[in-house]
Amino acid sequence: MARLYEDYHRPLLAFVLRLTAGDRQLAEDVVQETMIRAWRSADTLDPGAVSLMPWLATVARRIVIDERRRKDARPQETGEGPLENVPLPDQMEDLLRQVVVSDAMRSLSAAHREILNETILRDRSVNEAAEALGIPVGTVKSRVYYAVRALRVALEERGVTA
């Protein structure tokens, strides 16, 4: 094995460097793995062959191909760098929107606040809101219509548009 390594290490490394596009670390790993496979297959190698380079080159090429396939099979790893640059949503916008809407809701009449609370905030249908409040369905419909108009005006007074 020492003689095999002495005779074929340099030419095999040069060959594998071309296969790995100059990646010396990968090339050295491939040469090492090729030599390990040659040692494991020593009983099948022809000691009378003029050169073992064709066998070693074939094994090395297959190792490089397997390595490429392995890398392609899993997603590429990324560092923490891209995550550091991802903008986080500004929580202040949501908080400010909640404050403005709450203030606008407080400016509405009690009946309008109550009807918007039942239909919009609690997501109840007109029939469900009428039953919960104990008022006719037609009254719920008209109150919702006028409450939404009043809320829109209150929001516009506070600088909120569409």
mmCIF file of C-alpha atoms in Angstrom:
data_model
loop_
_atom_site.group_PDB
_atom_site.id
_atom_site.type_symbol
_atom_site.label_atom_id
_atom_site.label_comp_id
_atom_site.label_asym_id
_atom_site.label_seq_id
_atom_site.Cartn_x
_atom_site.Cartn_y
_atom_site.Cartn_z
ATOM 1 C CA MET A 1 0.000 0.000 0.000
ATOM 2 C CA ALA A 2 2.856 2.393 0.761
ATOM 3 C CA ARG A 3 4.279 1.719 -2.704
ATOM 4 C CA LEU A 4 0.842 2.252 -4.288
ATOM 5 C CA TYR A 5 0.548 5.580 -2.486
ATOM 6 C CA GLU A 6 4.065 6.654 -3.519
ATOM 7 C CA ASP A 7 3.516 5.741 -7.158
ATOM 8 C CA TYR A 8 0.010 7.116 -7.682
ATOM 9 C CA HIS A 9 -0.632 9.875 -5.123
ATOM 10 C CA ARG A 10 0.665 12.790 -7.206
ATOM 11 C CA PRO A 11 -0.867 11.851 -10.590
ATOM 12 C CA LEU A 12 -4.146 10.893 -8.942
ATOM 13 C CA LEU A 13 -4.257 14.175 -7.001
ATOM 14 C CA ALA A 14 -3.607 16.143 -10.210
ATOM 15 C CA PHE A 15 -6.429 14.235 -11.942
ATOM 16 C CA VAL A 16 -8.876 14.773 -9.065
ATOM 17 C CA LEU A 17 -8.002 18.478 -8.785
ATOM 18 C CA ARG A 18 -9.318 18.890 -12.336
ATOM 19 C CA LEU A 19 -12.494 16.993 -11.419
ATOM 20 C CA THR A 20 -13.101 19.161 -8.351
ATOM 21 C CA ALA A 21 -12.425 22.466 -10.110
ATOM 22 C CA GLY A 22 -9.314 23.081 -8.028
ATOM 23 C CA ASP A 23 -10.845 22.356 -4.615
ATOM 24 C CA ARG A 24 -7.689 20.968 -3.001
ATOM 25 C CA GLN A 25 -9.290 19.897 0.264
ATOM 26 C CA LEU A 26 -11.991 17.909 -1.523
ATOM 27 C CA ALA A 27 -9.403 16.493 -3.941
ATOM 28 C CA GLU A 28 -7.235 15.259 -1.069
ATOM 29 C CA ASP A 29 -10.274 13.681 0.594
ATOM 30 C CA VAL A 30 -11.155 11.927 -2.667
ATOM 31 C CA VAL A 31 -7.588 10.641 -3.120
ATOM 32 C CA GLN A 32 -7.579 9.361 0.455
ATOM 33 C CA GLU A 33 -10.932 7.599 -0.024
ATOM 34 C CA THR A 34 -9.671 6.135 -3.321
ATOM 35 C CA MET A 35 -6.592 4.743 -1.588
ATOM 36 C CA ILE A 36 -8.756 3.235 1.176
ATOM 37 C CA ARG A 37 -10.928 1.531 -1.431
ATOM 38 C CA ALA A 38 -7.800 0.260 -3.214
ATOM 39 C CA TRP A 39 -6.568 -1.196 0.094
ATOM 40 C CA ARG A 40 -9.945 -2.873 0.711
ATOM 41 C CA SER A 41 -9.928 -4.263 -2.841
ATOM 42 C CA ALA A 42 -6.261 -5.287 -2.821
ATOM 43 C CA ASP A 43 -7.109 -8.933 -3.412
ATOM 44 C CA THR A 44 -9.042 -8.101 -6.614
ATOM 45 C CA LEU A 45 -6.434 -5.752 -8.108
ATOM 46 C CA ASP A 46 -4.175 -7.237 -10.775
ATOM 47 C CA PRO A 47 -0.584 -7.038 -9.451
ATOM 48 C CA GLY A 48 0.746 -7.698 -12.963
ATOM 49 C CA ALA A 49 -1.066 -4.727 -14.521
ATOM 50 C CA VAL A 50 1.130 -2.143 -16.210
ATOM 51 C CA SER A 51 -0.673 0.636 -14.324
ATOM 52 C CA LEU A 52 -3.384 0.867 -11.711
ATOM 53 C CA MET A 53 -4.104 4.472 -12.678
ATOM 54 C CA PRO A 54 -7.169 3.633 -14.830
ATOM 55 C CA TRP A 55 -8.761 1.745 -11.922
ATOM 56 C CA LEU A 56 -7.853 4.487 -9.410
ATOM 57 C CA ALA A 57 -9.093 7.232 -11.752
ATOM 58 C CA THR A 58 -12.424 5.452 -12.251
ATOM 59 C CA VAL A 59 -12.911 5.028 -8.510
ATOM 60 C CA ALA A 60 -11.943 8.666 -7.852
ATOM 61 C CA ARG A 61 -14.276 9.948 -10.563
ATOM 62 C CA ARG A 62 -17.171 7.955 -9.074
ATOM 63 C CA ILE A 63 -16.414 9.355 -5.612
ATOM 64 C CA VAL A 64 -16.502 12.914 -7.005
ATOM 65 C CA ILE A 65 -19.798 12.200 -8.792
ATOM 66 C CA ASP A 66 -21.290 10.712 -5.616
ATOM 67 C CA GLU A 67 -20.166 13.775 -3.644
ATOM 68 C CA ARG A 68 -21.821 16.125 -6.135
ATOM 69 C CA ARG A 69 -25.036 14.114 -6.045
ATOM 70 C CA ARG A 70 -24.988 14.126 -2.252
ATOM 71 C CA LYS A 71 -24.605 17.902 -2.174
ATOM 72 C CA ASP A 72 -27.367 18.378 -4.760
ATOM 73 C CA ALA A 73 -29.729 16.097 -2.853
ATOM 74 C CA ARG A 74 -29.957 18.342 0.194
ATOM 75 C CA PRO A 75 -30.635 22.065 0.355
ATOM 76 C CA GLN A 76 -27.644 24.315 0.370
ATOM 77 C CA GLU A 77 -26.622 25.396 3.839
ATOM 78 C CA THR A 78 -26.647 29.056 4.639
ATOM 79 C CA GLY A 79 -25.126 30.982 7.467
ATOM 80 C CA GLU A 80 -26.790 33.432 9.803
ATOM 81 C CA GLY A 81 -25.863 36.387 7.572
ATOM 82 C CA PRO A 82 -29.008 36.524 5.412
ATOM 83 C CA LEU A 83 -31.274 36.245 8.444
ATOM 84 C CA GLU A 84 -29.640 39.253 10.080
ATOM 85 C CA ASN A 85 -30.678 41.456 7.161
ATOM 86 C CA VAL A 86 -34.328 40.399 7.006
ATOM 87 C CA PRO A 87 -36.456 43.375 7.970
ATOM 88 C CA LEU A 88 -38.750 42.710 10.882
ATOM 89 C CA PRO A 89 -42.283 44.062 10.744
ATOM 90 C CA ASP A 90 -42.636 47.247 12.689
ATOM 91 C CA GLN A 91 -44.929 46.539 15.626
ATOM 92 C CA MET A 92 -45.479 50.257 16.156
ATOM 93 C CA GLU A 93 -47.699 50.530 13.084
ATOM 94 C CA ASP A 94 -50.097 47.903 14.436
ATOM 95 C CA LEU A 95 -50.088 49.463 17.889
ATOM 96 C CA LEU A 96 -50.762 52.924 16.494
ATOM 97 C CA ARG A 97 -53.585 51.571 14.327
ATOM 98 C CA GLN A 98 -55.171 49.918 17.391
ATOM 99 C CA VAL A 99 -54.963 53.129 19.397
ATOM 100 C CA VAL A 100 -56.546 55.201 16.620
ATOM 101 C CA VAL A 101 -59.365 52.696 16.010
ATOM 102 C CA SER A 102 -60.052 52.397 19.752
ATOM 103 C CA ASP A 103 -60.205 56.159 20.065
ATOM 104 C CA ALA A 104 -62.543 56.396 17.063
ATOM 105 C CA MET A 105 -64.774 53.650 18.526
ATOM 106 C CA ARG A 106 -65.039 55.546 21.827
ATOM 107 C CA SER A 107 -66.333 58.573 19.941
ATOM 108 C CA LEU A 108 -69.333 56.582 18.621
ATOM 109 C CA SER A 109 -72.651 56.320 20.418
ATOM 110 C CA ALA A 110 -73.180 53.364 22.753
ATOM 111 C CA ALA A 111 -75.640 51.742 20.320
ATOM 112 C CA HIS A 112 -73.178 52.030 17.422
ATOM 113 C CA ARG A 113 -70.279 50.636 19.504
ATOM 114 C CA GLU A 114 -72.472 47.765 20.660
ATOM 115 C CA ILE A 115 -73.619 46.817 17.150
ATOM 116 C CA LEU A 116 -70.071 46.966 15.698
ATOM 117 C CA ASN A 117 -68.811 44.911 18.608
ATOM 118 C CA GLU A 118 -71.407 42.204 17.948
ATOM 119 C CA THR A 119 -71.186 42.073 14.155
ATOM 120 C CA ILE A 120 -67.570 42.901 13.360
ATOM 121 C CA LEU A 121 -65.502 42.127 16.440
ATOM 122 C CA ARG A 122 -67.420 39.008 17.497
ATOM 123 C CA ASP A 123 -68.059 38.042 13.849
ATOM 124 C CA ARG A 124 -71.753 37.373 14.328
ATOM 125 C CA SER A 125 -74.319 37.381 11.561
ATOM 126 C CA VAL A 126 -77.130 39.931 11.535
ATOM 127 C CA ASN A 127 -79.543 37.311 12.857
ATOM 128 C CA GLU A 128 -77.171 36.264 15.655
ATOM 129 C CA ALA A 129 -76.541 39.887 16.650
ATOM 130 C CA ALA A 130 -80.284 40.601 16.693
ATOM 131 C CA GLU A 131 -80.865 37.622 18.946
ATOM 132 C CA ALA A 132 -77.959 38.530 21.274
ATOM 133 C CA LEU A 133 -79.088 42.148 21.614
ATOM 134 C CA GLY A 134 -82.806 41.404 21.642
ATOM 135 C CA ILE A 135 -83.613 43.793 18.789
ATOM 136 C CA PRO A 136 -85.192 43.263 15.346
ATOM 137 C CA VAL A 137 -83.019 42.214 12.387
ATOM 138 C CA GLY A 138 -83.927 45.387 10.474
ATOM 139 C CA THR A 139 -82.684 47.522 13.374
ATOM 140 C CA VAL A 140 -79.369 45.626 13.384
ATOM 141 C CA LYS A 141 -78.946 46.240 9.646
ATOM 142 C CA SER A 142 -79.628 49.959 9.880
ATOM 143 C CA ARG A 143 -77.438 50.401 12.977
ATOM 144 C CA VAL A 144 -74.547 48.588 11.281
ATOM 145 C CA TYR A 145 -74.901 50.817 8.225
ATOM 146 C CA TYR A 146 -74.933 54.055 10.242
ATOM 147 C CA ALA A 147 -72.273 52.845 12.710
ATOM 148 C CA VAL A 148 -69.839 52.049 9.888
ATOM 149 C CA ARG A 149 -70.474 55.481 8.357
ATOM 150 C CA ALA A 150 -69.912 57.170 11.728
ATOM 151 C CA LEU A 151 -66.720 55.147 12.305
ATOM 152 C CA ARG A 152 -65.432 56.088 8.866
ATOM 153 C CA VAL A 153 -65.992 59.784 9.630
ATOM 154 C CA ALA A 154 -64.327 59.422 13.052
ATOM 155 C CA LEU A 155 -61.297 57.760 11.451
ATOM 156 C CA GLU A 156 -61.051 60.441 8.766
ATOM 157 C CA GLU A 157 -61.060 63.095 11.504
ATOM 158 C CA ARG A 158 -58.056 61.311 12.970
ATOM 159 C CA GLY A 159 -56.213 61.288 9.651
ATOM 160 C CA VAL A 160 -56.971 57.716 8.596
ATOM 161 C CA THR A 161 -57.999 57.331 4.975
ATOM 162 C CA ALA A 162 -59.124 54.198 3.115
#
